[in-house]
Amino acid sequence: MARTTAAHSRAPIARHGRLRTPSVVARLVAMLAVALGVGVVSSAGVAAFAVWDAASAVTENAIVLDEDVQLPPSLGAIEGGVNILLVGTDSCEGQDVALFPRCANDDSPGERNDVTMLVHISDEPRRVTVVSFPRDMLVPIPACEKPDGSGTLPAMRSQMINSSYFYGGLGCTVDTVEALTGETIHAAAAIRWTGVIHLSDAIGGVDVCVTGDISDKHTGLHLTEGTHTLQGVEALQFLRIRHGIGDGSDLGRISNQQQFMSSLVRKLQSDSVLANPGVLFSLATTTLSQVSQGQLVVSSALTNPAFMVQVAMALKDVAYEDIVFVQYPTYYRPGDGRSDVMPVTSAADVLFQALRDNRPLSLTGEASQGYGVEVEGEAAKPAPAASADPSAPAEGGSPAGSAPAEGGSPAGDAAASAPPPTEAPAAVELPSTIAGTTAAQVTCTVPQR
């Protein structure tokens, strides 16, 4: 599948030393903030032209996907469903050696997608499903175009999914996930370490909780039992942590990242972000600066403020219970300990067919495949907006309950003639091998025992 830059040249995606320690996994979720933040900034008219102009400056380096969405001229919510692939890589390029000392001496080749998440936004009624793919899952990798446009790389029957970026850049990871899931991906982004630090700072941090003290020498994270607001380096450490939580596996780390994402989504929908133009503008400009500095690689749709606006408008009112985070179902390869994991495609087919049919999901599996989190309670829903006084007349209209204007008919007649509401489709009960939570559930990280 051909991938080109927006300028129709084929600029290479740089490959650099691979870190041997786990890289940031849910930092990609900050791209949800990108879509929501840039979109609301633009739609609210807060320095919209400045954001648009800054986005234009990075467009020429964007990756063009064959399936990049074609947008209508309206700035309403995006029509139909959309899939956005979010990738986190383990590159040392542009990183602060003081924060990542291994980058000073790391000479291993390549850059890998240690984080791979598919964000599915449904058509009306709006629901959001975020699917995390374990980095060690063995999958077929299709033939991919070389990032420098010099030819095609041959297909491979079975490789870790996190080698797809190393093999052929962001476009190859898109092709791999499309082949695995049967979904069409409309936009994609890859982010490096510094990107998540700056983006978490821009929104003022994210609240997380732990059920006991955590002290992890691998990431340097030290947290006491309770709730913490994390930003900057601490947010990055929390997203990277694996050894100090759950069963110490990458699966446990995914559930930990999903706690972070769930809390992030609730914050993005809150007044502290949506009603704060300063935070929104900071988020938008920070995102664009990370693109220009090479800490974010994006497809062309994600440099288009109109697309950002439309995605933001589709996301902004989705109920917590309709924002679902799941792990792609896997099992450990027999005799391999807890290393390589194999996909359970039969269970995954149920998930992706439900998404194609625009059906709500019902979770039956545990919150965590790797025992990284526990469900502690329900999230407090935002207070509804104050309703207008029902006795007050609308502009140019009559007070509620008053007699209809001469020659008119009572409002009840119109209601009686309206078609009955369409019955909501039944939820699809996901197989128990699919672990997940919703944004309505508050989860807390469990220290490794």
PDB file of C-alpha atoms in Angstrom, residues 185-414:
ATOM      1  CA  ILE A 185      -7.428   3.259   9.235  1.00  0.00           C
ATOM      2  CA  HIS A 186      -8.118   6.869   8.295  1.00  0.00           C
ATOM      3  CA  ALA A 187      -5.416   8.690  10.254  1.00  0.00           C
ATOM      4  CA  ALA A 188      -2.300   7.755  12.215  1.00  0.00           C
ATOM      5  CA  ALA A 189       0.366   9.229  14.481  1.00  0.00           C
ATOM      6  CA  ALA A 190       3.560   8.118  16.197  1.00  0.00           C
ATOM      7  CA  ILE A 191       5.021   9.831  19.257  1.00  0.00           C
ATOM      8  CA  ARG A 192       8.335   9.673  21.110  1.00  0.00           C
ATOM      9  CA  TRP A 193       9.178  10.181  24.795  1.00  0.00           C
ATOM     10  CA  THR A 194       9.571  13.945  24.911  1.00  0.00           C
ATOM     11  CA  GLY A 195       6.197  14.341  23.242  1.00  0.00           C
ATOM     12  CA  VAL A 196       4.259  12.804  26.101  1.00  0.00           C
ATOM     13  CA  ILE A 197       6.167  14.871  28.670  1.00  0.00           C
ATOM     14  CA  HIS A 198       5.193  18.136  27.000  1.00  0.00           C
ATOM     15  CA  LEU A 199       1.606  17.110  26.253  1.00  0.00           C
ATOM     16  CA  SER A 200       0.939  15.942  29.815  1.00  0.00           C
ATOM     17  CA  ASP A 201       2.313  19.279  31.048  1.00  0.00           C
ATOM     18  CA  ALA A 202       0.043  21.163  28.643  1.00  0.00           C
ATOM     19  CA  ILE A 203      -3.154  19.725  30.158  1.00  0.00           C
ATOM     20  CA  GLY A 204      -2.003  20.122  33.760  1.00  0.00           C
ATOM     21  CA  GLY A 205      -1.468  16.451  34.561  1.00  0.00           C
ATOM     22  CA  VAL A 206      -3.653  13.359  34.903  1.00  0.00           C
ATOM     23  CA  ASP A 207      -4.998  11.803  38.120  1.00  0.00           C
ATOM     24  CA  VAL A 208      -4.074   8.147  38.802  1.00  0.00           C
ATOM     25  CA  CYS A 209      -4.348   5.944  41.862  1.00  0.00           C
ATOM     26  CA  VAL A 210      -2.421   2.995  43.270  1.00  0.00           C
ATOM     27  CA  THR A 211      -3.578   0.475  45.872  1.00  0.00           C
ATOM     28  CA  GLY A 212      -0.168   0.320  47.560  1.00  0.00           C
ATOM     29  CA  ASP A 213       3.301   1.842  47.446  1.00  0.00           C
ATOM     30  CA  ILE A 214       5.211   1.440  44.162  1.00  0.00           C
ATOM     31  CA  SER A 215       8.972   1.705  43.805  1.00  0.00           C
ATOM     32  CA  ASP A 216      10.375   0.739  40.416  1.00  0.00           C
ATOM     33  CA  LYS A 217      14.101   0.971  39.732  1.00  0.00           C
ATOM     34  CA  HIS A 218      13.618   0.368  35.995  1.00  0.00           C
ATOM     35  CA  THR A 219      11.640   3.571  35.406  1.00  0.00           C
ATOM     36  CA  GLY A 220      12.579   5.470  38.571  1.00  0.00           C
ATOM     37  CA  LEU A 221       8.933   5.869  39.581  1.00  0.00           C
ATOM     38  CA  HIS A 222       8.137   6.023  43.300  1.00  0.00           C
ATOM     39  CA  LEU A 223       4.504   6.484  44.373  1.00  0.00           C
ATOM     40  CA  THR A 224       2.794   6.056  47.706  1.00  0.00           C
ATOM     41  CA  GLU A 225      -0.622   4.454  48.079  1.00  0.00           C
ATOM     42  CA  GLY A 226      -3.437   6.772  47.033  1.00  0.00           C
ATOM     43  CA  THR A 227      -4.226   9.263  44.274  1.00  0.00           C
ATOM     44  CA  HIS A 228      -1.616  11.339  42.451  1.00  0.00           C
ATOM     45  CA  THR A 229      -1.710  13.976  39.710  1.00  0.00           C
ATOM     46  CA  LEU A 230       1.061  13.054  37.285  1.00  0.00           C
ATOM     47  CA  GLN A 231       2.598  15.177  34.571  1.00  0.00           C
ATOM     48  CA  GLY A 232       5.911  15.544  32.802  1.00  0.00           C
ATOM     49  CA  VAL A 233       8.510  12.897  33.570  1.00  0.00           C
ATOM     50  CA  GLU A 234       6.350  11.220  36.246  1.00  0.00           C
ATOM     51  CA  ALA A 235       3.527  10.727  33.730  1.00  0.00           C
ATOM     52  CA  LEU A 236       6.016   9.150  31.343  1.00  0.00           C
ATOM     53  CA  GLN A 237       7.366   6.861  34.082  1.00  0.00           C
ATOM     54  CA  PHE A 238       3.844   5.761  34.984  1.00  0.00           C
ATOM     55  CA  LEU A 239       3.090   4.856  31.379  1.00  0.00           C
ATOM     56  CA  ARG A 240       6.342   2.899  31.059  1.00  0.00           C
ATOM     57  CA  ILE A 241       6.130   0.971  34.317  1.00  0.00           C
ATOM     58  CA  ARG A 242       5.834  -2.806  34.076  1.00  0.00           C
ATOM     59  CA  HIS A 243       8.051  -4.553  36.609  1.00  0.00           C
ATOM     60  CA  GLY A 244       6.524  -2.957  39.694  1.00  0.00           C
ATOM     61  CA  ILE A 245       2.854  -3.714  38.976  1.00  0.00           C
ATOM     62  CA  GLY A 246       0.504  -6.664  38.458  1.00  0.00           C
ATOM     63  CA  ASP A 247       2.285  -9.752  37.158  1.00  0.00           C
ATOM     64  CA  GLY A 248       5.197  -7.724  35.790  1.00  0.00           C
ATOM     65  CA  SER A 249       4.170  -8.333  32.170  1.00  0.00           C
ATOM     66  CA  ASP A 250       3.462  -6.073  29.218  1.00  0.00           C
ATOM     67  CA  LEU A 251      -0.208  -7.071  29.523  1.00  0.00           C
ATOM     68  CA  GLY A 252      -0.325  -5.608  33.021  1.00  0.00           C
ATOM     69  CA  ARG A 253       1.325  -2.457  31.743  1.00  0.00           C
ATOM     70  CA  ILE A 254      -1.396  -2.062  29.102  1.00  0.00           C
ATOM     71  CA  SER A 255      -4.111  -2.071  31.771  1.00  0.00           C
ATOM     72  CA  ASN A 256      -2.116   0.480  33.751  1.00  0.00           C
ATOM     73  CA  GLN A 257      -1.948   2.708  30.689  1.00  0.00           C
ATOM     74  CA  GLN A 258      -5.683   2.302  30.202  1.00  0.00           C
ATOM     75  CA  GLN A 259      -6.201   3.681  33.711  1.00  0.00           C
ATOM     76  CA  PHE A 260      -4.221   6.738  32.630  1.00  0.00           C
ATOM     77  CA  MET A 261      -6.208   7.065  29.391  1.00  0.00           C
ATOM     78  CA  SER A 262      -9.540   6.725  31.132  1.00  0.00           C
ATOM     79  CA  SER A 263      -8.618   9.476  33.585  1.00  0.00           C
ATOM     80  CA  LEU A 264      -7.295  11.570  30.697  1.00  0.00           C
ATOM     81  CA  VAL A 265     -10.595  11.251  28.822  1.00  0.00           C
ATOM     82  CA  ARG A 266     -12.569  12.329  31.890  1.00  0.00           C
ATOM     83  CA  LYS A 267     -10.308  15.342  32.292  1.00  0.00           C
ATOM     84  CA  LEU A 268     -10.606  16.283  28.633  1.00  0.00           C
ATOM     85  CA  GLN A 269     -14.397  16.268  28.953  1.00  0.00           C
ATOM     86  CA  SER A 270     -14.317  18.348  32.110  1.00  0.00           C
ATOM     87  CA  ASP A 271     -14.571  22.112  32.449  1.00  0.00           C
ATOM     88  CA  SER A 272     -10.913  22.254  33.480  1.00  0.00           C
ATOM     89  CA  VAL A 273     -10.008  21.635  29.831  1.00  0.00           C
ATOM     90  CA  LEU A 274     -13.004  22.260  27.586  1.00  0.00           C
ATOM     91  CA  ALA A 275     -13.974  25.514  29.308  1.00  0.00           C
ATOM     92  CA  ASN A 276     -10.397  26.785  29.543  1.00  0.00           C
ATOM     93  CA  PRO A 277      -9.225  28.391  26.282  1.00  0.00           C
ATOM     94  CA  GLY A 278      -5.722  28.847  27.688  1.00  0.00           C
ATOM     95  CA  VAL A 279      -5.306  25.106  28.338  1.00  0.00           C
ATOM     96  CA  LEU A 280      -6.758  24.245  24.946  1.00  0.00           C
ATOM     97  CA  PHE A 281      -4.486  26.640  23.102  1.00  0.00           C
ATOM     98  CA  SER A 282      -1.454  25.396  25.037  1.00  0.00           C
ATOM     99  CA  LEU A 283      -2.369  21.827  24.131  1.00  0.00           C
ATOM    100  CA  ALA A 284      -2.829  22.666  20.462  1.00  0.00           C
ATOM    101  CA  THR A 285       0.383  24.659  20.082  1.00  0.00           C
ATOM    102  CA  THR A 286       2.398  22.124  22.099  1.00  0.00           C
ATOM    103  CA  THR A 287       1.181  19.343  19.844  1.00  0.00           C
ATOM    104  CA  LEU A 288       2.115  21.201  16.695  1.00  0.00           C
ATOM    105  CA  SER A 289       5.541  22.114  18.080  1.00  0.00           C
ATOM    106  CA  GLN A 290       6.206  18.430  18.825  1.00  0.00           C
ATOM    107  CA  VAL A 291       5.417  17.613  15.188  1.00  0.00           C
ATOM    108  CA  SER A 292       7.815  20.262  13.943  1.00  0.00           C
ATOM    109  CA  GLN A 293      10.522  18.990  16.326  1.00  0.00           C
ATOM    110  CA  GLY A 294      10.173  15.406  15.129  1.00  0.00           C
ATOM    111  CA  GLN A 295       8.686  14.044  18.362  1.00  0.00           C
ATOM    112  CA  LEU A 296       5.386  13.390  16.572  1.00  0.00           C
ATOM    113  CA  VAL A 297       5.023  11.791  13.140  1.00  0.00           C
ATOM    114  CA  VAL A 298       1.510  12.193  11.764  1.00  0.00           C
ATOM    115  CA  SER A 299      -0.569  11.384   8.733  1.00  0.00           C
ATOM    116  CA  SER A 300      -1.916  14.333   6.780  1.00  0.00           C
ATOM    117  CA  ALA A 301      -5.409  14.146   8.309  1.00  0.00           C
ATOM    118  CA  LEU A 302      -3.934  14.998  11.718  1.00  0.00           C
ATOM    119  CA  THR A 303      -2.403  18.212  10.377  1.00  0.00           C
ATOM    120  CA  ASN A 304      -5.822  19.368   9.169  1.00  0.00           C
ATOM    121  CA  PRO A 305      -7.588  21.517  11.782  1.00  0.00           C
ATOM    122  CA  ALA A 306     -10.940  20.830  10.084  1.00  0.00           C
ATOM    123  CA  PHE A 307     -10.471  17.125  10.767  1.00  0.00           C
ATOM    124  CA  MET A 308      -9.482  17.903  14.348  1.00  0.00           C
ATOM    125  CA  VAL A 309     -12.614  19.969  14.835  1.00  0.00           C
ATOM    126  CA  GLN A 310     -14.860  17.273  13.415  1.00  0.00           C
ATOM    127  CA  VAL A 311     -13.310  14.538  15.547  1.00  0.00           C
ATOM    128  CA  ALA A 312     -13.529  16.744  18.645  1.00  0.00           C
ATOM    129  CA  MET A 313     -17.199  17.455  18.051  1.00  0.00           C
ATOM    130  CA  ALA A 314     -17.877  13.741  17.649  1.00  0.00           C
ATOM    131  CA  LEU A 315     -16.031  12.961  20.909  1.00  0.00           C
ATOM    132  CA  LYS A 316     -17.062  15.733  23.225  1.00  0.00           C
ATOM    133  CA  ASP A 317     -20.421  14.382  24.429  1.00  0.00           C
ATOM    134  CA  VAL A 318     -19.749  10.631  24.444  1.00  0.00           C
ATOM    135  CA  ALA A 319     -20.927   9.139  27.748  1.00  0.00           C
ATOM    136  CA  TYR A 320     -18.292   7.588  30.002  1.00  0.00           C
ATOM    137  CA  GLU A 321     -19.897   4.149  29.746  1.00  0.00           C
ATOM    138  CA  ASP A 322     -19.622   4.339  25.937  1.00  0.00           C
ATOM    139  CA  ILE A 323     -15.843   4.893  26.022  1.00  0.00           C
ATOM    140  CA  VAL A 324     -14.385   1.388  26.204  1.00  0.00           C
ATOM    141  CA  PHE A 325     -10.734   0.332  26.549  1.00  0.00           C
ATOM    142  CA  VAL A 326      -9.887  -3.258  25.598  1.00  0.00           C
ATOM    143  CA  GLN A 327      -6.812  -5.377  25.016  1.00  0.00           C
ATOM    144  CA  TYR A 328      -6.550  -7.410  21.840  1.00  0.00           C
ATOM    145  CA  PRO A 329      -7.060 -10.981  23.137  1.00  0.00           C
ATOM    146  CA  THR A 330      -3.947 -13.144  23.379  1.00  0.00           C
ATOM    147  CA  TYR A 331      -2.473 -16.231  25.000  1.00  0.00           C
ATOM    148  CA  TYR A 332       1.113 -17.009  25.895  1.00  0.00           C
ATOM    149  CA  ARG A 333       2.854 -19.264  23.389  1.00  0.00           C
ATOM    150  CA  PRO A 334       3.246 -22.714  25.047  1.00  0.00           C
ATOM    151  CA  GLY A 335       6.689 -23.347  26.457  1.00  0.00           C
ATOM    152  CA  ASP A 336       7.750 -19.746  25.994  1.00  0.00           C
ATOM    153  CA  GLY A 337       7.161 -18.451  29.524  1.00  0.00           C
ATOM    154  CA  ARG A 338       5.739 -14.918  29.519  1.00  0.00           C
ATOM    155  CA  SER A 339       7.329 -13.516  26.427  1.00  0.00           C
ATOM    156  CA  ASP A 340       5.745 -13.927  23.023  1.00  0.00           C
ATOM    157  CA  VAL A 341       1.974 -13.857  22.926  1.00  0.00           C
ATOM    158  CA  MET A 342      -0.316 -15.227  20.245  1.00  0.00           C
ATOM    159  CA  PRO A 343      -3.481 -13.527  18.941  1.00  0.00           C
ATOM    160  CA  VAL A 344      -6.880 -15.066  19.632  1.00  0.00           C
ATOM    161  CA  THR A 345      -8.418 -14.044  16.330  1.00  0.00           C
ATOM    162  CA  SER A 346     -11.746 -15.789  16.889  1.00  0.00           C
ATOM    163  CA  ALA A 347     -12.478 -13.581  19.916  1.00  0.00           C
ATOM    164  CA  ALA A 348     -11.106 -10.471  18.199  1.00  0.00           C
ATOM    165  CA  ASP A 349     -13.417 -11.091  15.225  1.00  0.00           C
ATOM    166  CA  VAL A 350     -16.409 -10.694  17.556  1.00  0.00           C
ATOM    167  CA  LEU A 351     -15.084  -7.321  18.702  1.00  0.00           C
ATOM    168  CA  PHE A 352     -14.362  -5.901  15.267  1.00  0.00           C
ATOM    169  CA  GLN A 353     -17.605  -7.173  13.755  1.00  0.00           C
ATOM    170  CA  ALA A 354     -19.477  -5.382  16.547  1.00  0.00           C
ATOM    171  CA  LEU A 355     -17.594  -2.168  15.695  1.00  0.00           C
ATOM    172  CA  ARG A 356     -18.441  -2.521  12.001  1.00  0.00           C
ATOM    173  CA  ASP A 357     -22.094  -3.092  12.899  1.00  0.00           C
ATOM    174  CA  ASN A 358     -22.058  -0.046  15.221  1.00  0.00           C
ATOM    175  CA  ARG A 359     -23.223  -2.104  18.179  1.00  0.00           C
ATOM    176  CA  PRO A 360     -22.533  -1.223  21.821  1.00  0.00           C
ATOM    177  CA  LEU A 361     -20.120  -3.502  23.689  1.00  0.00           C
ATOM    178  CA  SER A 362     -20.678  -5.452  26.892  1.00  0.00           C
ATOM    179  CA  LEU A 363     -17.498  -6.425  28.735  1.00  0.00           C
ATOM    180  CA  THR A 364     -17.383  -9.836  30.384  1.00  0.00           C
ATOM    181  CA  GLY A 365     -13.611 -10.199  30.894  1.00  0.00           C
ATOM    182  CA  GLU A 366     -11.492  -9.017  33.805  1.00  0.00           C
ATOM    183  CA  ALA A 367     -10.299  -5.416  33.904  1.00  0.00           C
ATOM    184  CA  SER A 368      -6.717  -6.564  33.368  1.00  0.00           C
ATOM    185  CA  GLN A 369      -5.127  -9.460  31.504  1.00  0.00           C
ATOM    186  CA  GLY A 370      -1.916  -8.840  33.421  1.00  0.00           C
ATOM    187  CA  TYR A 371      -3.537  -8.141  36.799  1.00  0.00           C
ATOM    188  CA  GLY A 372      -2.217  -4.585  36.657  1.00  0.00           C
ATOM    189  CA  VAL A 373      -5.350  -2.807  37.906  1.00  0.00           C
ATOM    190  CA  GLU A 374      -8.462  -3.313  39.994  1.00  0.00           C
ATOM    191  CA  VAL A 375     -11.825  -1.594  39.580  1.00  0.00           C
ATOM    192  CA  GLU A 376     -12.386   0.635  42.604  1.00  0.00           C
ATOM    193  CA  GLY A 377     -15.661   2.363  41.770  1.00  0.00           C
ATOM    194  CA  GLU A 378     -17.627   4.521  39.375  1.00  0.00           C
ATOM    195  CA  ALA A 379     -16.476   7.860  37.993  1.00  0.00           C
ATOM    196  CA  ALA A 380     -18.537  10.898  38.931  1.00  0.00           C
ATOM    197  CA  LYS A 381     -20.349  12.128  35.853  1.00  0.00           C
ATOM    198  CA  PRO A 382     -20.083  15.820  34.933  1.00  0.00           C
ATOM    199  CA  ALA A 383     -23.026  17.899  36.162  1.00  0.00           C
ATOM    200  CA  PRO A 384     -25.535  18.526  33.366  1.00  0.00           C
ATOM    201  CA  ALA A 385     -25.784  22.020  31.991  1.00  0.00           C
ATOM    202  CA  ALA A 386     -28.451  24.149  33.656  1.00  0.00           C
ATOM    203  CA  SER A 387     -31.687  23.953  31.690  1.00  0.00           C
ATOM    204  CA  ALA A 388     -33.631  27.018  30.679  1.00  0.00           C
ATOM    205  CA  ASP A 389     -36.712  28.120  32.642  1.00  0.00           C
ATOM    206  CA  PRO A 390     -39.545  26.148  30.999  1.00  0.00           C
ATOM    207  CA  SER A 391     -41.923  29.045  31.562  1.00  0.00           C
ATOM    208  CA  ALA A 392     -39.712  31.535  29.761  1.00  0.00           C
ATOM    209  CA  PRO A 393     -40.592  32.176  26.130  1.00  0.00           C
ATOM    210  CA  ALA A 394     -38.061  31.378  23.462  1.00  0.00           C
ATOM    211  CA  GLU A 395     -36.858  34.318  21.430  1.00  0.00           C
ATOM    212  CA  GLY A 396     -39.717  35.311  19.190  1.00  0.00           C
ATOM    213  CA  GLY A 397     -41.948  32.559  20.637  1.00  0.00           C
ATOM    214  CA  SER A 398     -44.616  32.031  23.268  1.00  0.00           C
ATOM    215  CA  PRO A 399     -44.251  30.893  26.875  1.00  0.00           C
ATOM    216  CA  ALA A 400     -44.356  27.147  27.361  1.00  0.00           C
ATOM    217  CA  GLY A 401     -47.853  25.935  28.068  1.00  0.00           C
ATOM    218  CA  SER A 402     -49.539  28.956  26.447  1.00  0.00           C
ATOM    219  CA  ALA A 403     -52.189  28.642  23.776  1.00  0.00           C
ATOM    220  CA  PRO A 404     -50.902  28.133  20.249  1.00  0.00           C
ATOM    221  CA  ALA A 405     -50.819  31.048  17.859  1.00  0.00           C
ATOM    222  CA  GLU A 406     -53.926  31.570  15.727  1.00  0.00           C
ATOM    223  CA  GLY A 407     -54.071  28.962  12.991  1.00  0.00           C
ATOM    224  CA  GLY A 408     -51.460  26.819  14.701  1.00  0.00           C
ATOM    225  CA  SER A 409     -51.761  23.426  16.301  1.00  0.00           C
ATOM    226  CA  PRO A 410     -50.821  22.303  19.777  1.00  0.00           C
ATOM    227  CA  ALA A 411     -47.310  21.030  20.217  1.00  0.00           C
ATOM    228  CA  GLY A 412     -48.754  17.679  21.200  1.00  0.00           C
ATOM    229  CA  ASP A 413     -50.076  17.153  17.678  1.00  0.00           C
ATOM    230  CA  ALA A 414     -46.567  17.389  16.243  1.00  0.00           C
TER     231      ALA A 414
END
